[in-house]
Every structure is written in C-alpha cells, then in structure tokens.
C-alpha positions as a Python dict, from the first residue, in 0.01 Angstrom:
ca = {
    (1, 'X'): (0, 0, 0),
    (2, 'X'): (-150, -348, 39),
    (3, 'X'): (-233, -553, -267),
    (4, 'X'): (-596, -667, -302),
    (5, 'X'): (-640, -1035, -234),
    (6, 'X'): (-685, -1262, -532),
    (7, 'X'): (-1041, -1326, -653),
    (8, 'X'): (-1173, -1664, -551),
    (9, 'X'): (-1239, -1920, -821),
    (10, 'X'): (-1597, -2044, -804),
    (11, 'X'): (-1742, -2344, -988),
    (12, 'X'): (-2104, -2325, -1106),
    (13, 'X'): (-2252, -2643, -1250),
    (14, 'X'): (-2605, -2725, -1358),
    (15, 'X'): (-2735, -3070, -1455),
    (16, 'X'): (-3085, -3102, -1599),
    (17, 'X'): (-3232, -3445, -1520),
    (18, 'X'): (-3571, -3393, -1682),
    (19, 'X'): (-3477, -3597, -1990),
    (20, 'X'): (-3235, -3838, -1819),
    (21, 'X'): (-3306, -4199, -1723),
    (22, 'X'): (-3662, -4230, -1858),
    (23, 'X'): (-3885, -4489, -1700),
    (24, 'X'): (-4022, -4558, -1354),
    (25, 'X'): (-3736, -4741, -1181),
    (26, 'X'): (-3402, -4569, -1129),
    (27, 'X'): (-3229, -4901, -1055),
    (28, 'X'): (-3307, -5025, -1406),
    (29, 'X'): (-3269, -4704, -1603),
    (30, 'X'): (-2948, -4580, -1439),
    (31, 'X'): (-2777, -4906, -1349),
    (32, 'X'): (-2436, -4798, -1483),
    (33, 'X'): (-2440, -4454, -1318),
    (34, 'X'): (-2551, -4599, -984),
    (35, 'X'): (-2233, -4806, -978),
    (36, 'X'): (-2030, -4485, -984),
    (37, 'X'): (-2143, -4377, -636),
    (38, 'X'): (-2108, -4528, -288),
    (39, 'X'): (-2346, -4795, -154),
    (40, 'X'): (-2492, -4540, 87),
    (41, 'X'): (-2556, -4289, -192),
    (42, 'X'): (-2696, -4565, -410),
    (43, 'X'): (-2941, -4670, -139),
    (44, 'X'): (-3051, -4309, -92),
    (45, 'X'): (-3136, -4293, -463),
    (46, 'X'): (-3312, -4625, -503),
    (47, 'X'): (-3536, -4583, -199),
    (48, 'X'): (-3694, -4266, -341),
    (49, 'X'): (-4061, -4324, -413),
    (50, 'X'): (-4082, -4087, -710),
    (51, 'X'): (-3850, -4140, -1007),
    (52, 'X'): (-3801, -3763, -1042),
    (53, 'X'): (-3662, -3746, -687),
    (54, 'X'): (-3438, -4045, -754),
    (55, 'X'): (-3297, -3877, -1067),
    (56, 'X'): (-3211, -3562, -875),
    (57, 'X'): (-3059, -3760, -589),
    (58, 'X'): (-2834, -3948, -831),
    (59, 'X'): (-2739, -3632, -1019),
    (60, 'X'): (-2653, -3459, -692),
    (61, 'X'): (-2427, -3747, -586),
    (62, 'X'): (-2252, -3746, -924),
    (63, 'X'): (-2196, -3368, -925),
    (64, 'X'): (-2053, -3367, -573),
    (65, 'X'): (-1820, -3657, -648),
    (66, 'X'): (-1707, -3493, -973),
    (67, 'X'): (-1628, -3165, -800),
    (68, 'X'): (-1438, -3323, -510),
    (69, 'X'): (-1239, -3558, -733),
    (70, 'X'): (-1143, -3282, -976),
    (71, 'X'): (-1067, -3019, -716),
    (72, 'X'): (-862, -3235, -480),
    (73, 'X'): (-705, -3446, -754),
    (74, 'X'): (-801, -3772, -588),
    (75, 'X'): (-944, -4082, -758),
    (76, 'X'): (-1320, -4089, -805),
    (77, 'X'): (-1358, -4398, -589),
    (78, 'X'): (-1167, -4243, -298),
    (79, 'X'): (-1404, -3950, -248),
    (80, 'X'): (-1538, -3945, 108),
    (81, 'X'): (-1763, -3706, 298),
    (82, 'X'): (-1811, -3580, 651),
    (83, 'X'): (-1978, -3283, 821),
    (84, 'X'): (-1844, -2955, 949),
    (85, 'X'): (-1875, -2872, 1320),
    (86, 'X'): (-2168, -3100, 1413),
    (87, 'X'): (-2112, -3462, 1298),
    (88, 'X'): (-2487, -3521, 1266),
    (89, 'X'): (-2636, -3192, 1146),
    (90, 'X'): (-2335, -2996, 1022),
    (91, 'X'): (-2280, -2879, 667),
    (92, 'X'): (-2156, -3161, 437),
    (93, 'X'): (-1788, -3146, 348),
    (94, 'X'): (-1526, -3355, 171),
    (95, 'X'): (-1262, -3554, 359),
    (96, 'X'): (-900, -3608, 269),
    (97, 'X'): (-762, -3966, 256),
    (98, 'X'): (-636, -3927, 616),
    (99, 'X'): (-989, -3844, 736),
    (100, 'X'): (-931, -3473, 794),
    (101, 'X'): (-1158, -3208, 645),
    (102, 'X'): (-1062, -3109, 292),
    (103, 'X'): (-986, -2738, 234),
    (104, 'X'): (-1263, -2692, -21),
    (105, 'X'): (-1624, -2572, -15),
    (106, 'X'): (-1933, -2686, -204),
    (107, 'X'): (-2309, -2680, -184),
    (108, 'X'): (-2584, -2846, -388),
    (109, 'X'): (-2952, -2780, -453),
    (110, 'X'): (-3214, -2955, -662),
    (111, 'X'): (-3572, -2879, -756),
    (112, 'X'): (-3816, -3003, -1018),
    (113, 'X'): (-3549, -3175, -1228),
    (114, 'X'): (-3263, -2926, -1204),
    (115, 'X'): (-2953, -2989, -991),
    (116, 'X'): (-2705, -2709, -919),
    (117, 'X'): (-2363, -2715, -753),
    (118, 'X'): (-2147, -2423, -645),
    (119, 'X'): (-1799, -2491, -518),
    (120, 'X'): (-1457, -2343, -455),
    (121, 'X'): (-1105, -2472, -405),
    (122, 'X'): (-1052, -2206, -139),
    (123, 'X'): (-1124, -2292, 227),
    (124, 'X'): (-1209, -1924, 283),
    (125, 'X'): (-1515, -1942, 60),
    (126, 'X'): (-1858, -1997, 212),
    (127, 'X'): (-2131, -2084, -37),
    (128, 'X'): (-2500, -2163, -40),
    (129, 'X'): (-2727, -2230, -338),
    (130, 'X'): (-3098, -2287, -373),
    (131, 'X'): (-3335, -2354, -664),
    (132, 'X'): (-3702, -2262, -656),
    (133, 'X'): (-3976, -2341, -907),
    (134, 'X'): (-4265, -2098, -893),
    (135, 'X'): (-4512, -2329, -1066),
    (136, 'X'): (-4459, -2638, -849),
    (137, 'X'): (-4760, -2729, -635),
    (138, 'X'): (-4925, -2414, -768),
    (139, 'X'): (-5280, -2550, -761),
    (140, 'X'): (-5263, -2637, -392),
    (141, 'X'): (-5115, -2291, -326),
    (142, 'X'): (-5402, -2131, -517),
    (143, 'X'): (-5654, -2323, -307),
    (144, 'X'): (-5504, -2184, 12),
    (145, 'X'): (-5488, -1832, -131),
    (146, 'X'): (-5849, -1853, -248),
    (147, 'X'): (-5948, -1948, 106),
    (148, 'X'): (-5717, -1727, 311),
    (149, 'X'): (-5607, -1455, 69),
    (150, 'X'): (-5243, -1400, -21),
    (151, 'X'): (-5194, -1211, 305),
    (152, 'X'): (-5327, -1507, 504),
    (153, 'X'): (-5113, -1747, 303),
    (154, 'X'): (-4796, -1544, 372),
    (155, 'X'): (-4886, -1543, 743),
    (156, 'X'): (-4842, -1921, 742),
    (157, 'X'): (-4467, -1848, 720),
    (158, 'X'): (-4455, -1579, 989),
    (159, 'X'): (-4211, -1787, 1195),
    (160, 'X'): (-3962, -1773, 907),
    (161, 'X'): (-3999, -1422, 768),
    (162, 'X'): (-3978, -1089, 949),
    (163, 'X'): (-4274, -850, 969),
    (164, 'X'): (-4110, -623, 710),
    (165, 'X'): (-4053, -913, 471),
    (166, 'X'): (-4413, -1031, 509),
    (167, 'X'): (-4541, -678, 439),
    (168, 'X'): (-4327, -653, 126),
    (169, 'X'): (-4457, -986, -6),
    (170, 'X'): (-4821, -900, 67),
    (171, 'X'): (-4847, -542, -53),
    (172, 'X'): (-4554, -452, -278),
    (173, 'X'): (-4534, -585, -631),
    (174, 'X'): (-4261, -590, -893),
    (175, 'X'): (-4342, -482, -1249),
    (176, 'X'): (-4530, -759, -1432),
    (177, 'X'): (-4668, -805, -1785),
    (178, 'X'): (-5030, -821, -1889),
    (179, 'X'): (-5131, -1088, -2139),
    (180, 'X'): (-5056, -853, -2431),
    (181, 'X'): (-4707, -777, -2298),
    (182, 'X'): (-4784, -436, -2146),
    (183, 'X'): (-4575, -397, -1830),
    (184, 'X'): (-4761, -276, -1522),
    (185, 'X'): (-4579, -109, -1232),
    (186, 'X'): (-4691, -51, -875),
    (187, 'X'): (-4734, 320, -950),
    (188, 'X'): (-4984, 239, -1225),
    (189, 'X'): (-5191, 26, -985),
    (190, 'X'): (-5253, 287, -718),
    (191, 'X'): (-5428, 124, -422),
    (192, 'X'): (-5488, -191, -624),
    (193, 'X'): (-5138, -300, -522),
    (194, 'X'): (-5294, -397, -187),
    (195, 'X'): (-5521, -658, -346),
    (196, 'X'): (-5458, -1007, -202),
    (197, 'X'): (-5740, -1204, -365),
    (198, 'X'): (-5751, -1379, -699),
    (199, 'X'): (-6035, -1339, -947),
    (200, 'X'): (-6098, -970, -884),
    (201, 'X'): (-6123, -711, -1163),
    (202, 'X'): (-5860, -440, -1111),
    (203, 'X'): (-5715, -174, -1337),
    (204, 'X'): (-5392, 10, -1403),
    (205, 'X'): (-5354, 364, -1531),
    (206, 'X'): (-5089, 369, -1805),
    (207, 'X'): (-4858, 671, -1855),
    (208, 'X'): (-5080, 773, -2150),
    (209, 'X'): (-5376, 801, -1915),
    (210, 'X'): (-5543, 488, -2056),
    (211, 'X'): (-5699, 261, -1796),
    (212, 'X'): (-5643, -112, -1850),
    (213, 'X'): (-5864, -364, -1670),
    (214, 'X'): (-5741, -717, -1593),
    (215, 'X'): (-5779, -1000, -1344),
    (216, 'X'): (-5601, -981, -1010),
    (217, 'X'): (-5470, -1332, -1088),
    (218, 'X'): (-5174, -1163, -1265),
    (219, 'X'): (-5103, -948, -960),
    (220, 'X'): (-5111, -1246, -724),
    (221, 'X'): (-4875, -1444, -950),
    (222, 'X'): (-4628, -1153, -943),
    (223, 'X'): (-4644, -1140, -564),
    (224, 'X'): (-4594, -1516, -543),
    (225, 'X'): (-4283, -1481, -756),
    (226, 'X'): (-4140, -1231, -508),
    (227, 'X'): (-4223, -1470, -220),
    (228, 'X'): (-4010, -1737, -387),
    (229, 'X'): (-3717, -1495, -416),
    (230, 'X'): (-3730, -1438, -40),
    (231, 'X'): (-3753, -1814, 16),
    (232, 'X'): (-3461, -1878, -218),
    (233, 'X'): (-3236, -1623, -46),
    (234, 'X'): (-3331, -1751, 298),
    (235, 'X'): (-3246, -2110, 203),
    (236, 'X'): (-2922, -2014, 25),
    (237, 'X'): (-2791, -1814, 320),
    (238, 'X'): (-2882, -2080, 575),
    (239, 'X'): (-2709, -2343, 362),
    (240, 'X'): (-2404, -2116, 343),
    (241, 'X'): (-2402, -2100, 722),
    (242, 'X'): (-2471, -2472, 758),
    (243, 'X'): (-2790, -2442, 960),
    (244, 'X'): (-3135, -2577, 881),
    (245, 'X'): (-3446, -2371, 817),
    (246, 'X'): (-3522, -2416, 1188),
    (247, 'X'): (-3225, -2200, 1290),
    (248, 'X'): (-3321, -1999, 1597),
    (249, 'X'): (-3222, -1672, 1426),
    (250, 'X'): (-3408, -1737, 1102),
    (251, 'X'): (-3674, -1470, 1161),
    (252, 'X'): (-3399, -1216, 1236),
    (253, 'X'): (-3231, -1294, 904),
    (254, 'X'): (-3383, -1039, 668),
    (255, 'X'): (-3339, -948, 305),
    (256, 'X'): (-3382, -600, 166),
    (257, 'X'): (-3408, -452, -182),
    (258, 'X'): (-3559, -780, -301),
    (259, 'X'): (-3686, -800, -657),
    (260, 'X'): (-3782, -1099, -870),
    (261, 'X'): (-3577, -1136, -1190),
    (262, 'X'): (-3765, -1129, -1517),
    (263, 'X'): (-3814, -1484, -1648),
    (264, 'X'): (-3631, -1643, -1938),
    (265, 'X'): (-3793, -1822, -2227),
    (266, 'X'): (-3971, -2156, -2180),
    (267, 'X'): (-3847, -2490, -2303),
    (268, 'X'): (-3992, -2586, -2640),
    (269, 'X'): (-3994, -2933, -2794),
    (270, 'X'): (-3641, -3074, -2766),
    (271, 'X'): (-3472, -2746, -2672),
    (272, 'X'): (-3424, -2611, -2323),
    (273, 'X'): (-3530, -2263, -2231),
    (274, 'X'): (-3299, -1969, -2176),
    (275, 'X'): (-3165, -1777, -1880),
    (276, 'X'): (-3354, -1467, -1777),
    (277, 'X'): (-3259, -1160, -1575),
    (278, 'X'): (-2993, -1163, -1305),
    (279, 'X'): (-3052, -955, -988),
    (280, 'X'): (-2743, -879, -779),
    (281, 'X'): (-2821, -586, -548),
    (282, 'X'): (-3025, -747, -269),
    (283, 'X'): (-2889, -719, 85),
    (284, 'X'): (-2870, -961, 378),
    (285, 'X'): (-2932, -832, 732),
    (286, 'X'): (-2910, -1017, 1064),
    (287, 'X'): (-3041, -874, 1388),
    (288, 'X'): (-3085, -532, 1222),
    (289, 'X'): (-2725, -518, 1100),
    (290, 'X'): (-2629, -544, 736),
    (291, 'X'): (-2401, -839, 656),
    (292, 'X'): (-2149, -656, 441),
    (293, 'X'): (-1933, -967, 397),
    (294, 'X'): (-2213, -1150, 211),
    (295, 'X'): (-2323, -1113, -149),
    (296, 'X'): (-2651, -1238, -293),
    (297, 'X'): (-2753, -1305, -649),
    (298, 'X'): (-3052, -1467, -815),
    (299, 'X'): (-3116, -1548, -1179),
    (300, 'X'): (-3420, -1685, -1353),
    (301, 'X'): (-3410, -1986, -1583),
    (302, 'X'): (-3690, -2060, -1825),
    (303, 'X'): (-4026, -1925, -1708),
    (304, 'X'): (-4052, -2073, -1360),
    (305, 'X'): (-3706, -2153, -1219),
    (306, 'X'): (-3490, -1918, -1015),
    (307, 'X'): (-3146, -2005, -877),
    (308, 'X'): (-3008, -1804, -586),
    (309, 'X'): (-2655, -1798, -446),
    (310, 'X'): (-2527, -1656, -117),
    (311, 'X'): (-2149, -1625, -90),
    (312, 'X'): (-1868, -1471, 110),
    (313, 'X'): (-1621, -1312, 156),
    (314, 'X'): (-1789, -1043, -54),
    (315, 'X'): (-1469, -860, -146),
    (316, 'X'): (-1309, -1164, -312),
    (317, 'X'): (-1596, -1296, -521),
    (318, 'X'): (-1622, -1290, -901),
    (319, 'X'): (-1853, -1046, -1078),
    (320, 'X'): (-2133, -1299, -1120),
    (321, 'X'): (-2252, -1557, -866),
    (322, 'X'): (-2490, -1742, -1098),
    (323, 'X'): (-2260, -1806, -1394),
    (324, 'X'): (-2377, -2165, -1433),
    (325, 'X'): (-2238, -2406, -1689),
    (326, 'X'): (-2470, -2684, -1805),
    (327, 'X'): (-2300, -3023, -1783),
    (328, 'X'): (-2354, -3322, -2012),
    (329, 'X'): (-2399, -3647, -1822),
    (330, 'X'): (-2195, -3869, -2052),
    (331, 'X'): (-1921, -3632, -2170),
    (332, 'X'): (-1861, -3431, -1853),
    (333, 'X'): (-1931, -3684, -1578),
    (334, 'X'): (-1933, -4049, -1685),
    (335, 'X'): (-1622, -4020, -1904),
    (336, 'X'): (-1432, -3856, -1619),
    (337, 'X'): (-1544, -4122, -1372),
    (338, 'X'): (-1461, -4410, -1605),
    (339, 'X'): (-1151, -4303, -1801),
    (340, 'X'): (-1063, -4656, -1920),
}
C-alpha cells in the first residue's frame, strides 16, 4: 500500500497599499523602501504615472524578494530573477547564486491597492493568482452596457470566453440581495433572468407568493460580478501555466460550476473590511476535457474585491487555496530586509 504524498506547503501573503506612502511621488514618499530593491525594479516603480500603480509595483517587488529570500535562505540583496522556458515571455522565476533556476514557485497579482503573493518551496507546485475589483472603471462599463446591453458588452470578450461561458454570464444569475436584504434567486425571477438592460422595472416572486418589484440595475450588477469571477479564474490559470491572455488556447479553456462568492464587509474609517465567502468547487476544462489535476478557489474581500487561485497538483494541495495572511510593511518586510 503506497503512502499518500505529503501536502505541499503554500504561502499566501496580502499587502494592502491603500494607506501606504501617501503623496503624489513614490520616489519621495518611499525613498527608504525603494533602496531595498534592484535598480531595475526601482526604475519600474518610479516611472509609473499614477502613484497608486507605483505603490503596487513597489509592494510587488518587496513581496517577491521577501518570499525568495526567506524560502531559499539567501541574503536579501542576492535575490535574482529569470524566466521559465522562454527568456522573454516565460513565467518569472527565482535564480540560484549560480544562475540556475531555483526549485521554488511563486506568482503575484495586484489590483486597486491590494497585492497578493502565492508561493511554494516545492518545485512540483504550479500556482497562479489574480485579484479583481468589481467596482473599478464601473462607470465606463455602465456606459457600454447602456449602449450595447450586457449581452453586447459580454460579446466584446468573445475571443476570450467560450460560447457556454458567455451564455452563463449573460443569462444566468447568482442569488443577490435587494436593498432591504431580501435575497433573490434565479427561480424567483422567472424569465426576468434574461434581462440584459439596466433601468428596467422587473419583479421577483418570493416563496410566500409576494411579488417584489425592483430595478434591473441590481440584476446587472450580479451578472457583472459573475463575469469578474470568470475573468479572475481565466487569468489565474493562465498565470499558473505561464502564458499571457493571448494564449492560442484561451477560448478552449473553460470554467464550469462558476459562482460569485458573497461579499465581505466594507472598509470603514480606519479599519479594513472583512473576508467574505470562499467558493472552491469550480472546475477547469481544456478542449472539452476536465483538468482533474487543477484546483480553483476564489474568495471575496470587502465588498468589491475577489482573489482567485489556480493550483496543482490537486491531490497535494492544502484544504484552502485563499488562506491569505495580511503582512505589515515595517514589521514583516522592512525589518527582515534590514536586520541591523
């Protein structure tokens, strides 16, 4: 009888940059932290036009360097990077002092102020992470939907998503709350679940028989949330594989049993929001075959963030793939990088 292989150890880190390095110039506000990264990384940060992008770029560089230094046990200043397979477009990787590829795996994502890293000390692990923010650029999205309808807006991405995925995003809706907290399901909507326009009066029939009228804006927002789950999974898997979103097989990469996690609580005053629901039963398919060696998980954070992880081998992964630990810039990163 063979013993099951040992569960892989996965690192999940999250750094929130929204309150870090206030001001308009990263070079002035983060002068000390910029000295902790390489000249190339420093240039990539300082040439960002928007300070928010510069913050995330710096945080990403710091998280990667922290993970590599800790995992390989090499000095902070000796961390070097390369690329797997293709030296120009391959997946980023760490290099050992002799220039060979380090036997570790990591991947980073950032969006709207949050930066996430997943990593493993095992060379067998393959990991991809992506963060989406459902409220970012929402007004421009609404303008397109008002002109084209949600179905027309989804069709813009027909080169990325399969016909089945597009149908699911257009016409199937996850349960969503009305303004008073009443949860509406697709069954309660009847044919109204096909609505793809904002600003229309629609109604749901509750289990009690009561009919509740509301604006289709709530329905469209729920469908948009599901769209972002598909996008998040697609990005996470492609980053796991090391390809770009222009991979030739991207339309044949499909996700099934997709559901948006219920949101967490919003940030208030000086406190951050909370984690929401975690969804772990979605499936990845490629060329009509289920990828049984891959696991997917997505979890909501605050009202508008969702973080998705794709990982393999599926039979050696921990129970949760989104078990993120929030890091403190000074205590967890700067003190490690500058021990004396």
